[in-house]
Coordinates of C-alpha atoms in Angstrom, one line a residue:
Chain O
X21 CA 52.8 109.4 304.0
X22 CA 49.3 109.5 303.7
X23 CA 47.0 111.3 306.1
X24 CA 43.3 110.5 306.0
X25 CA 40.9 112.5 307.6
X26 CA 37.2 112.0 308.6
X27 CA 34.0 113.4 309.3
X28 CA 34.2 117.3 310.5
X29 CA 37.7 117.1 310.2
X30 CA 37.7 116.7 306.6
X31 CA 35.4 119.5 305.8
X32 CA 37.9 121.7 308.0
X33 CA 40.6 120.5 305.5
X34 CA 38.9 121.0 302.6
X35 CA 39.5 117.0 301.3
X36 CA 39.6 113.6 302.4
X37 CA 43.2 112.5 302.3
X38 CA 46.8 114.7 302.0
X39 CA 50.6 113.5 301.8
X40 CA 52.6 114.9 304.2
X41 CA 56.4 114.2 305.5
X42 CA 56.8 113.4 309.0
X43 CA 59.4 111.1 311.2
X44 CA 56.8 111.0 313.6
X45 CA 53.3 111.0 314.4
X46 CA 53.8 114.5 316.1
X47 CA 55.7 115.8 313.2
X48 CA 53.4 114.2 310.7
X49 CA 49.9 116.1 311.9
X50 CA 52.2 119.7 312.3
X51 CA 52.5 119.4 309.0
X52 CA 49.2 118.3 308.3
X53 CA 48.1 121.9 310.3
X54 CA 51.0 123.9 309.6
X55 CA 49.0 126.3 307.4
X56 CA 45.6 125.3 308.2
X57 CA 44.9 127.3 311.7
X58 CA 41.6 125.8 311.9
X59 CA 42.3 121.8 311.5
X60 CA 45.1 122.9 314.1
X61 CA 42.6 123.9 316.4
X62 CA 40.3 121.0 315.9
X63 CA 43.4 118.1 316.6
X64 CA 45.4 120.0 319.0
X65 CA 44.7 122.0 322.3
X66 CA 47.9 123.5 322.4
X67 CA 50.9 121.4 321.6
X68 CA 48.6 117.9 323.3
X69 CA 46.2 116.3 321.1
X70 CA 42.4 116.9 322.2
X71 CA 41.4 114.0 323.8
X72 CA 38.4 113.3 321.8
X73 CA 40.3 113.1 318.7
X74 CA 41.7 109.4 317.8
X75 CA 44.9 109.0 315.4
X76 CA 45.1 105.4 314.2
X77 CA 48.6 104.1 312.0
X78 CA 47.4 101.1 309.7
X79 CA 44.5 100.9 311.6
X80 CA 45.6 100.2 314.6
X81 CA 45.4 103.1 317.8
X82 CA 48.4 104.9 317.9
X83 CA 47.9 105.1 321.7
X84 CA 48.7 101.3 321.9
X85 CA 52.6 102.1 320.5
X86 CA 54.3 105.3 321.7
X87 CA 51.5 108.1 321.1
X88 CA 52.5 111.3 318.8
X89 CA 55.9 110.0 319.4
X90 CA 55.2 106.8 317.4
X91 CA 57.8 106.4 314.5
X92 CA 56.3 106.2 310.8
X93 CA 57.4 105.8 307.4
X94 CA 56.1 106.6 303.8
X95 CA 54.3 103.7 303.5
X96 CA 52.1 104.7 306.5
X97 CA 48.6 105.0 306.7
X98 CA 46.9 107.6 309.2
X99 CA 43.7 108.5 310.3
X100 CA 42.8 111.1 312.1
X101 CA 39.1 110.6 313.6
X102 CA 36.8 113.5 315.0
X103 CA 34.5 111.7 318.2
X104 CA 31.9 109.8 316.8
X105 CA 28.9 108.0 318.1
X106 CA 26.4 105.7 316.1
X107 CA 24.3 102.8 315.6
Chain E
X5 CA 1.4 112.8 336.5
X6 CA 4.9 113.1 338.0
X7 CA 7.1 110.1 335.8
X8 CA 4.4 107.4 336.4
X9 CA 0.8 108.1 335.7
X10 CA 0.2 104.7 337.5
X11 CA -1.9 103.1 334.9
X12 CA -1.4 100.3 332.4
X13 CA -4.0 99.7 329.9
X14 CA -5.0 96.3 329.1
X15 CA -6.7 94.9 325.9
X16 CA -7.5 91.8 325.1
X17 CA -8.2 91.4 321.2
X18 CA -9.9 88.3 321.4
X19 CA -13.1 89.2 323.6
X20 CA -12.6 93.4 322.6
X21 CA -12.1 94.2 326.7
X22 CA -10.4 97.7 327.8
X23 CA -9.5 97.8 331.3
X24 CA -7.4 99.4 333.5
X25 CA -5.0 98.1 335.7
X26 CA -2.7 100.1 338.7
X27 CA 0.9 100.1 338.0
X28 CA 2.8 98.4 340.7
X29 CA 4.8 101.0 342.0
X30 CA 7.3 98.8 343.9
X31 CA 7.7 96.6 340.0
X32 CA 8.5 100.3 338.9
X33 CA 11.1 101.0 341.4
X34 CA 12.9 97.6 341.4
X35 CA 12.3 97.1 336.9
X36 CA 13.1 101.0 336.5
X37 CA 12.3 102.1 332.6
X38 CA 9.8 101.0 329.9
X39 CA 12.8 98.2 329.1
X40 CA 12.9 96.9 332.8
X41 CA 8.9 97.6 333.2
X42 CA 8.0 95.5 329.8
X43 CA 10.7 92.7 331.0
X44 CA 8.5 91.8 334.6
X45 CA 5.4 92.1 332.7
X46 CA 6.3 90.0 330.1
X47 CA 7.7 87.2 332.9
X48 CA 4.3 87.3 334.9
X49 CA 2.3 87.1 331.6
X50 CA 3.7 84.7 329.5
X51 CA 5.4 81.3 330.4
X52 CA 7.7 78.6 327.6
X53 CA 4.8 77.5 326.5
X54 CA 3.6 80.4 324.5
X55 CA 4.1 80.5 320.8
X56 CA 5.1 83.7 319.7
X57 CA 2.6 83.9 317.2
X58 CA -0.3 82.5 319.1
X59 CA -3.4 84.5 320.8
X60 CA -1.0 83.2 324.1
X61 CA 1.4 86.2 323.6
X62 CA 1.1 89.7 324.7
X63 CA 2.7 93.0 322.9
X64 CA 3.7 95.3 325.6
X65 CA 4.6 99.0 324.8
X66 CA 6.0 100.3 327.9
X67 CA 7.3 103.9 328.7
X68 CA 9.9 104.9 331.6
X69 CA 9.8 107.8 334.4
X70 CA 11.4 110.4 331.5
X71 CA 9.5 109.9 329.3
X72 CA 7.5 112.8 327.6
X73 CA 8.9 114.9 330.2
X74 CA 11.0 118.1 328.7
X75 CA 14.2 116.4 329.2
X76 CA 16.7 116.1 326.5
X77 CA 15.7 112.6 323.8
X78 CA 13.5 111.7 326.3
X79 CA 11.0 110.6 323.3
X80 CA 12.0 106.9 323.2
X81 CA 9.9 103.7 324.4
X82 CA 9.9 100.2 324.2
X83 CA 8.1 97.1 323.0
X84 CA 8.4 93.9 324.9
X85 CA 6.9 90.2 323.5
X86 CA 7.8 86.7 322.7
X87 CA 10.1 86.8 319.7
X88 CA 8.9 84.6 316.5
X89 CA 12.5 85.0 315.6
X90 CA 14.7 84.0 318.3
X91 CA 11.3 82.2 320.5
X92 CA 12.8 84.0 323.6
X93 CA 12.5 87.2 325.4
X94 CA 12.6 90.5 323.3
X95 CA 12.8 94.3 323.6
X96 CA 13.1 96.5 320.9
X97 CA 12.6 100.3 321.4
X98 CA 12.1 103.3 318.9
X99 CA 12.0 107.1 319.1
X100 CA 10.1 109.9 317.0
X101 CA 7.1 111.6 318.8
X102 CA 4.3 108.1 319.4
X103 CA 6.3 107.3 323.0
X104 CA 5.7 110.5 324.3
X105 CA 2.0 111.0 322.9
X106 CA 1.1 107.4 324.6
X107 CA 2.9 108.6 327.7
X108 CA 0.7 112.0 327.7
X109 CA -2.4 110.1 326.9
X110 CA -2.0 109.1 330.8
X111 CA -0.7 105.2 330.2
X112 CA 2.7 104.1 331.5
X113 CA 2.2 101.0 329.5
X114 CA -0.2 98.8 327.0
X115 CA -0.5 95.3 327.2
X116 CA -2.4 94.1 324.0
X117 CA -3.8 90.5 324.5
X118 CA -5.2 88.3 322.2
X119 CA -6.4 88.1 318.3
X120 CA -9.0 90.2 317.3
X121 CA -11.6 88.3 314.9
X122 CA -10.4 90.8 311.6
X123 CA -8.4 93.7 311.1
X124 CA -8.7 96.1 313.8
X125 CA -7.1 99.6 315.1
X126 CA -6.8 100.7 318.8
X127 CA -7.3 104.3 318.9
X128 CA -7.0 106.1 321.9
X129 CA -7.9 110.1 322.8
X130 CA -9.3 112.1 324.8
X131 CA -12.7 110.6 324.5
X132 CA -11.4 107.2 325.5
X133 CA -10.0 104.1 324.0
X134 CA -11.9 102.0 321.0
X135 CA -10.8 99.4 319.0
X136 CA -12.3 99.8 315.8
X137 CA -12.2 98.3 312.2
X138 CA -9.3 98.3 310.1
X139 CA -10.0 96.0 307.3
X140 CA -9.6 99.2 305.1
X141 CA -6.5 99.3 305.3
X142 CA -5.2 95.9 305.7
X143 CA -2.7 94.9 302.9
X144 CA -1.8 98.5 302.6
X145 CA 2.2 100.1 303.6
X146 CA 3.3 102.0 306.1
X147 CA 3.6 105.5 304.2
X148 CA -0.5 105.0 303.3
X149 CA -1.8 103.4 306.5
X150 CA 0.0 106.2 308.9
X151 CA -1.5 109.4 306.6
X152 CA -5.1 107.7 306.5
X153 CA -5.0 107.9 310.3
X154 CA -3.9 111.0 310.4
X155 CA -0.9 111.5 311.2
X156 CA -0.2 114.8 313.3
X157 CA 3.0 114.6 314.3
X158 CA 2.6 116.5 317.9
X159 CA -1.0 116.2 318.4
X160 CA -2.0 112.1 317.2
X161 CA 0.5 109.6 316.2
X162 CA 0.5 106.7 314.9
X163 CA 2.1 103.6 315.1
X164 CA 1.7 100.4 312.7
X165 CA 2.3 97.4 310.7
X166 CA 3.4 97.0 307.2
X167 CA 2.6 94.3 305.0
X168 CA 5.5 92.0 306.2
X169 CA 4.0 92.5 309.9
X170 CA 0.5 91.1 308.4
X171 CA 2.2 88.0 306.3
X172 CA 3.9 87.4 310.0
X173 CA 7.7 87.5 308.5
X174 CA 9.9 86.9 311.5
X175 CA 12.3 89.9 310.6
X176 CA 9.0 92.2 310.5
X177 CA 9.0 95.4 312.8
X178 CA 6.7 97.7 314.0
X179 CA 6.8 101.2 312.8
X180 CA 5.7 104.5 314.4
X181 CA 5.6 108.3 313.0
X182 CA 5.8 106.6 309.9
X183 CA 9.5 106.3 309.5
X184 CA 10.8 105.1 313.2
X185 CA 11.3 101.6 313.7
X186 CA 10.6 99.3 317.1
X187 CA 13.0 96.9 314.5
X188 CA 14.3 93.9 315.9
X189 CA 13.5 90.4 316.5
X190 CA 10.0 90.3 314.8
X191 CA 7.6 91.9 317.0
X192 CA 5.7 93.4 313.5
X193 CA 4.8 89.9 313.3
X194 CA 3.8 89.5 316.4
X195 CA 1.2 92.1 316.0
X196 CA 0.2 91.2 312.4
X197 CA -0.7 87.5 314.4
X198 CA -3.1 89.7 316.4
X199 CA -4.8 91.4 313.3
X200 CA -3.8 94.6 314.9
X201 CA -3.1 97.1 311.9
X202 CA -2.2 100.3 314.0
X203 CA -2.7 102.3 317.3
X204 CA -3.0 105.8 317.2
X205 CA -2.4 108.0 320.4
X206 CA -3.2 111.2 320.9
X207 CA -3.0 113.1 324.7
X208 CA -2.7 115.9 326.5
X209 CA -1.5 115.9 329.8
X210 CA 2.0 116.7 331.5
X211 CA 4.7 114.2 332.9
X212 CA 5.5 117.2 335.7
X213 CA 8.8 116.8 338.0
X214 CA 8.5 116.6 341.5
X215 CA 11.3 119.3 341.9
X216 CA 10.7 121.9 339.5
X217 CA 13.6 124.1 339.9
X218 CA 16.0 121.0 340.4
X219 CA 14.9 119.3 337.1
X220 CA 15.1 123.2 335.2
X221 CA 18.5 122.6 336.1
X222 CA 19.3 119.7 335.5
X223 CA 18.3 120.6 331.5
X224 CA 20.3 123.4 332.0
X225 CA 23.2 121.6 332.8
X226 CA 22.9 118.8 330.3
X227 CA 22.2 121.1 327.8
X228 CA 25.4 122.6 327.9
X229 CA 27.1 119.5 328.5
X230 CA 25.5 118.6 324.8
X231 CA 26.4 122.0 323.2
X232 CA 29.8 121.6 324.3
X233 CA 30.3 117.9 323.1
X234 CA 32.0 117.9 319.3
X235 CA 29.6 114.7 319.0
X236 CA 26.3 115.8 319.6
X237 CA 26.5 119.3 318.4
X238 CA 28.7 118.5 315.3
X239 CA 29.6 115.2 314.2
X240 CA 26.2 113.7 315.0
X241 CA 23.5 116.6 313.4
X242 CA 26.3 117.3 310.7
X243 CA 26.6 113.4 309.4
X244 CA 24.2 111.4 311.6
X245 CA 24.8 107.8 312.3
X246 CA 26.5 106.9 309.5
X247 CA 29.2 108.9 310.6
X248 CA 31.0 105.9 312.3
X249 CA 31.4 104.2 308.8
X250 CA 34.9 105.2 308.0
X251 CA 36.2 104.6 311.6
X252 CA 34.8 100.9 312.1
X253 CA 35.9 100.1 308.5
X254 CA 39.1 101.5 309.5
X255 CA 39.8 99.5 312.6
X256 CA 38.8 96.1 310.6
X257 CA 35.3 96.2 312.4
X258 CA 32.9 96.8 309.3
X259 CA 31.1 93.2 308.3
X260 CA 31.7 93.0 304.6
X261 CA 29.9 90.7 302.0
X262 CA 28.0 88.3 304.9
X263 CA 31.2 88.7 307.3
X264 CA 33.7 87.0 305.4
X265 CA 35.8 89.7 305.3
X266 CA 36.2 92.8 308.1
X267 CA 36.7 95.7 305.8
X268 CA 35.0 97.0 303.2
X269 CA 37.1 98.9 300.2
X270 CA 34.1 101.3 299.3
X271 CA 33.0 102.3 303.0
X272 CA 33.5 105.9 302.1
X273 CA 31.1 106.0 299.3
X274 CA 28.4 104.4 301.8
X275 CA 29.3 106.4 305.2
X276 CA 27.9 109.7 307.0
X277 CA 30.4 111.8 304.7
X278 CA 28.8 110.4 301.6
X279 CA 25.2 110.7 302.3
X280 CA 25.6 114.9 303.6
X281 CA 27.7 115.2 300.1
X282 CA 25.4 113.8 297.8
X283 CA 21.9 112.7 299.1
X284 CA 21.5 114.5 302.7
X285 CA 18.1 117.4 302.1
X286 CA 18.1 118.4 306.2
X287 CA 18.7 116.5 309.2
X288 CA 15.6 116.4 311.6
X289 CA 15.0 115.8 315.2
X290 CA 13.2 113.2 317.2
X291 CA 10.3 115.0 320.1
X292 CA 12.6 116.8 322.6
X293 CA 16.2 115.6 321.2
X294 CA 18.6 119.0 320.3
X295 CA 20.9 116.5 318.6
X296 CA 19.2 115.9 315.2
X297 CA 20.7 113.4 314.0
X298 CA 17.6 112.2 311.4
X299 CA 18.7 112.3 308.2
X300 CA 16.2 113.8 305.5
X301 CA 17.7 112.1 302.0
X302 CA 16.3 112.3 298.3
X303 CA 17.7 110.0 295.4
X304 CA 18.7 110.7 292.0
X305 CA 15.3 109.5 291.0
X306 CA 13.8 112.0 292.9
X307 CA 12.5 109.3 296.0
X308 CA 12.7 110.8 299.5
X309 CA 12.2 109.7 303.2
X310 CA 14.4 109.2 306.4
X311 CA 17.3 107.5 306.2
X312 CA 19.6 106.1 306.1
X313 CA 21.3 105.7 309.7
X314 CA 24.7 103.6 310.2
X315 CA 22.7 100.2 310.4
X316 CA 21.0 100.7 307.6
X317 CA 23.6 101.9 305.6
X318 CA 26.1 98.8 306.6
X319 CA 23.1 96.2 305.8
X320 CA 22.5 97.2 302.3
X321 CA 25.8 98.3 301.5
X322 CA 29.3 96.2 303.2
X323 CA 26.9 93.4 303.7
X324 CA 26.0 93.2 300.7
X325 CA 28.6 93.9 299.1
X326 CA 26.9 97.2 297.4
X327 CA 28.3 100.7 297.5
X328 CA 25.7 102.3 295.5
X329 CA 24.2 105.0 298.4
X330 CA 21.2 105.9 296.1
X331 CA 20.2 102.1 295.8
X332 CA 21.1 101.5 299.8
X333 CA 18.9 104.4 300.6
X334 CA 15.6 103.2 298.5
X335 CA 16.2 99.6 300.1
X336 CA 15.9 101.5 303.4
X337 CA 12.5 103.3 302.4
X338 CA 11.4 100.2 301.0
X339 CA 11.7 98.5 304.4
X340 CA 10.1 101.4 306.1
X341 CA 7.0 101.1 304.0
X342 CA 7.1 97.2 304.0
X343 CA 7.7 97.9 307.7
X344 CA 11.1 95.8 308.1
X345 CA 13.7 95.8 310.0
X346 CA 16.6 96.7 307.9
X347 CA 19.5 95.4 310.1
X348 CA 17.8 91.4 309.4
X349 CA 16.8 92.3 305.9
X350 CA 20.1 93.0 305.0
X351 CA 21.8 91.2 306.8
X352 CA 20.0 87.6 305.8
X353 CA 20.4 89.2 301.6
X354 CA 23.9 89.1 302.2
X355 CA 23.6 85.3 303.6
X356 CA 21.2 84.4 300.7
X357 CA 23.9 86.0 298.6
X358 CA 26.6 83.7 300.3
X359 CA 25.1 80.9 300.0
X360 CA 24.3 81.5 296.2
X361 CA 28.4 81.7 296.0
X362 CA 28.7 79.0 297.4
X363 CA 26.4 76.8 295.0
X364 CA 23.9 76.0 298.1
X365 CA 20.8 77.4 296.6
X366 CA 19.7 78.1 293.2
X367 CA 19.6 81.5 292.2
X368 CA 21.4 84.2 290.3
X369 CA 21.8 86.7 293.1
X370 CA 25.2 87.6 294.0
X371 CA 27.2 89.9 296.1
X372 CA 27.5 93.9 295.0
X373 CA 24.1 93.6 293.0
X374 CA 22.3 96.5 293.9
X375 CA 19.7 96.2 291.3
X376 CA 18.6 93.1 293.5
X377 CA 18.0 94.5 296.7
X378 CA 14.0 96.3 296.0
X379 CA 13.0 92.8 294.5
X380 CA 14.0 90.7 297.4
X381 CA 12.9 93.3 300.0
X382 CA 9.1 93.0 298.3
X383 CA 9.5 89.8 297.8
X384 CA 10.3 89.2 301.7
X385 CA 7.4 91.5 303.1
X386 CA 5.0 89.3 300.8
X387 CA 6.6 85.9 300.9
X388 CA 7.4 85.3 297.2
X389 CA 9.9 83.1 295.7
X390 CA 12.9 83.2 297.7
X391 CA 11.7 85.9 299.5
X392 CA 9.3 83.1 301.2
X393 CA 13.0 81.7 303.1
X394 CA 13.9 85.1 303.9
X395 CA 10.9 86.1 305.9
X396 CA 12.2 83.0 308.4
X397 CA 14.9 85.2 309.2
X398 CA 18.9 84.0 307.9
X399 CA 18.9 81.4 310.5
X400 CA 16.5 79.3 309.0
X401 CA 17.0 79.8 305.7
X402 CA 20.8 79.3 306.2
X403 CA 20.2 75.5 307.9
X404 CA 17.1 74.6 305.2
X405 CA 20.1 74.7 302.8
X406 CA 22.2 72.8 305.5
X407 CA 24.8 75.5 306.1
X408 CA 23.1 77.7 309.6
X409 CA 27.0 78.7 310.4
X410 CA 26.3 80.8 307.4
X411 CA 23.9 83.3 308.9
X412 CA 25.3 85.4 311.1
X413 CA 23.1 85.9 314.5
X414 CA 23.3 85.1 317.6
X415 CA 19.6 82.9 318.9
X416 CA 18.8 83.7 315.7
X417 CA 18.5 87.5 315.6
X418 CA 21.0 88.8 312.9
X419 CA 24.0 90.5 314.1
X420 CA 24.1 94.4 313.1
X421 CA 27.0 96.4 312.1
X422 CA 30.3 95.9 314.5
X423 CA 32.4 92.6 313.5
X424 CA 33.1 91.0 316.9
X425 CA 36.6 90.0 315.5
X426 CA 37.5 93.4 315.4
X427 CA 35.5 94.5 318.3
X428 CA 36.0 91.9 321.2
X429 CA 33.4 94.0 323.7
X430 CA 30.8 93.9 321.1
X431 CA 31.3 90.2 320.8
X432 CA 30.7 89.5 324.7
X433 CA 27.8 91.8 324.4
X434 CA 26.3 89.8 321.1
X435 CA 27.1 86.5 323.2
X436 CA 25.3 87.8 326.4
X437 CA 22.2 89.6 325.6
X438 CA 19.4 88.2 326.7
X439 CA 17.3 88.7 323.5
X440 CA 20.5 87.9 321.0
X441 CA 22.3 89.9 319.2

């Protein structure tokens, strides 16, 4: 599926959007970070997501369904958003 | 002067009267800020029958308790008046240095009264507050007017109208340290209706805490609570404003081409990631603000100003239906100089553009034509062709043309950049405030 990341977290990845496997949300952004120690550090404190960082599926909050442990599929859309404030 | 200096200064334009009145401390207690202080003025001075753009209306810039005092962003004030767009109550504040130079100059607030006879400037120093002749440099932009009064920016500031402010435009705002806006709701015109061109500021003494060593920490404390926030010490100096682009698009929250539609398919090319790629020279701070967020930009064609923040950005580009950032960002320093308010301008192009789609006025422009956007923002500040319609704000162009559910504002002030549909709270908030969206 495709991952698309934003703002600082895409210049810690080096671009904008990557395809990764992934039965879930959880196993999804692992894979996302598996070789990538800083991205991991920026999404994760430890094996919980930091609790600034958002994950939307198909734009919707992925805390309104089951969290990380939200089922996707191929034809999923994420989005992994760093805090941001603006007007 | 520990947060009040206890003095408002009143001048009244028509007669050329300074004077000095105390600042009721109990008003400053119970209306606490340069919002709440402007808002009680504003009540006891003018009443439903005022006209906006009559003598009968007052500007009031008004300053809070923080201000100009070493605390972090506390650079920002506020402008309270009769709105010529909306004809109700309106605040509209701004930061840069001018808030806290007006604040040191030993005023908490300004009420300007009035209409001068000509163009005039207020000055005020050291040596005292004049008002004195301005018809030099009426007609002339915002860039021009603020170097010819010498601009400095921590010793004398200066805030002033653009040509749009003088040809009364309802969308017109008022502009200070050349490239900050007091924006919304029209107040530029307000003060073009005065013939007041500018106020410059310059001062010297020190908004002092009470409580030294409690207020050191206090800094101490927020400071760190700023370093360690991922928003103000990276996402915020690192991609400024525009750095919410992506997320509201994402979440069906970006207006797109007059709010028909709730995303926009070239948001990236127009967000905070795209403008520190390809147009971003520095970022820059606002007086007393570690976040520095102020983006420093330069175009392909070798333009360069401030600009643009997440407002902007969304006006001349989703609304519009425009994803060229180079064109966007000239639009933005064309408004600056004009001395618009970008959120109206580009928000009533895109209803002009609607209603050219939909066959309800004659003329060729049309969404995503970013060649367009210079033209009609000139044409706007100087009331030419259908830039005459425009500078009555998307309200009243929209129901000239007998379509008003096409201009998207709420008592007539434009809506800015968060689609209620896909942000509920925003809605209630657009639907509730007291000046309109």
């Amino acid at each position: 599926m495709k991952i698309k990341l934003f703002g600082g977290l895409r210049q810690k990845a080096g671009r904008a959007e990557i395809e990764v496997p992934g039965a879930t949300i959880r196993e999804a952004l692992h894979n996302v970070c598996a070789e990538n120690e800083i991205l991991q550090a920026a999404i994760f404190d430890g094996n919980v997501l930091h609790a600034h960082v958002r994950v939307m599926v198909n734009g919707r909050d992925s805390e309104l369904a089951q969290g990380l442990d939200t089922t996707v599929s191929a034809d999923d859309q994420i989005a992994i958003f760093p805090p941001i404030a603006g007007g | 002067m520990q947060g009040w200096t206890g003095k408002i200064l009143d001048i009244n334009l028509t007669d050329g009267s300074i004077s000095t009145l105390p600042l009721d401390m109990e008003m400053a207690r119970l209306f606490l800020g340069g919002r709440g202080l402007g808002a009680r003025l504003l009540w006891d001075l003018v009443g439903p029958d005022v006209e906006p753009l009559s003598p009968k209306n007052v500007l009031i810039f008004s300053t809070g308790p923080i201000t100009a005092s070493a605390s972090q962003t506390s650079n920002r004030f506020n402008v309270s008046t009769k709105s010529p767009l909306t004809g109700t109550i309106l605040h509209a504040n701004s930061g840069g240095w001018w808030g806290m130079q007006f604040k040191r100059s030993g005023y908490d607030a300004l009420i300007v009264r009035g209409k001068a006879a000509k163009p005039v400037i207020i000055e005020i120093t050291a040596e005292g507050v004049a008002i004195k002749d301005a018809d030099h440099l009426w007609g002339k932009g915002v860039f021009e007017t603020t170097q010819a009064l010498g601009q400095n920016r921590n010793q004398r500031n200066v805030l002033c109208i653009g040509p749009a402010g003088e040809n009364q435009v309802r969308i017109a705002a008022i502009m200070n340290d050349r490239e900050r806006a007091l924006a919304r709701g029209g107040a530029g015109a307000v003060m073009g209706s005065k013939n007041l061109k500018a106020i410059v500021v310059e001062g010297n003494e020190k908004n002092k805490p009470a409580d030294q060593d409690q207020f050191k920490f206090m800094l101490y404390e927020t400071g760190k609570l700023l370093k360690a926030s991922p928003l103000t010490s990276q996402a915020l100096p690192e991609f400024g404003t525009a750095v919410v682009m992506n997320i509201v698009n994402e979440i069906g929250a970006l207006p797109t081409r007059n709010f028909q539609f709730t995303q926009f398919e070239s948001a990236d090319k127009i967000s905070g990631e795209a403008i520190t790629e390809s147009i971003l020279v520095k970022n820059q701070a606002c007086w007393a603000c570690p976040i520095t967020c102020t983006r420093i930009t330069k175009t392909k064609s070798g333009k360069e100003g401030e600009g643009p923040e997440y407002e902007s950005a969304w006006a001349f580009g989703a609304q519009c239906g425009v994803d060229d950032l180079d064109a966007i960002t000239e639009a933005n320093y064309l408004c600056n100089d004009m001395g618009l308010d970008t959120i109206s301008m580009g928000n009533t192009i895109g209803c002009a553009m609607e209603l050219a789609q939909k066959g309800l006025i004659d003329s060729q422009i049309g969404f995503g034509q970013a060649d367009r956007l210079l033209d009609l923002i000139r044409d706007t500040a100087y009331r030419r062709g259908i830039g005459a319609e425009m500078a009555e704000g998307s309200y009243r162009m929209a129901a000239k043309h007998g379509a008003p559910e096409l201009s998207m504002s709420v008592k007539k002030l434009e809506m800015p950049a968060y689609d209620p549909r896909g942000m509920q709270g925003q809605g209630l908030v657009y639907a509730t405030s007291n000046r309109g969206a």
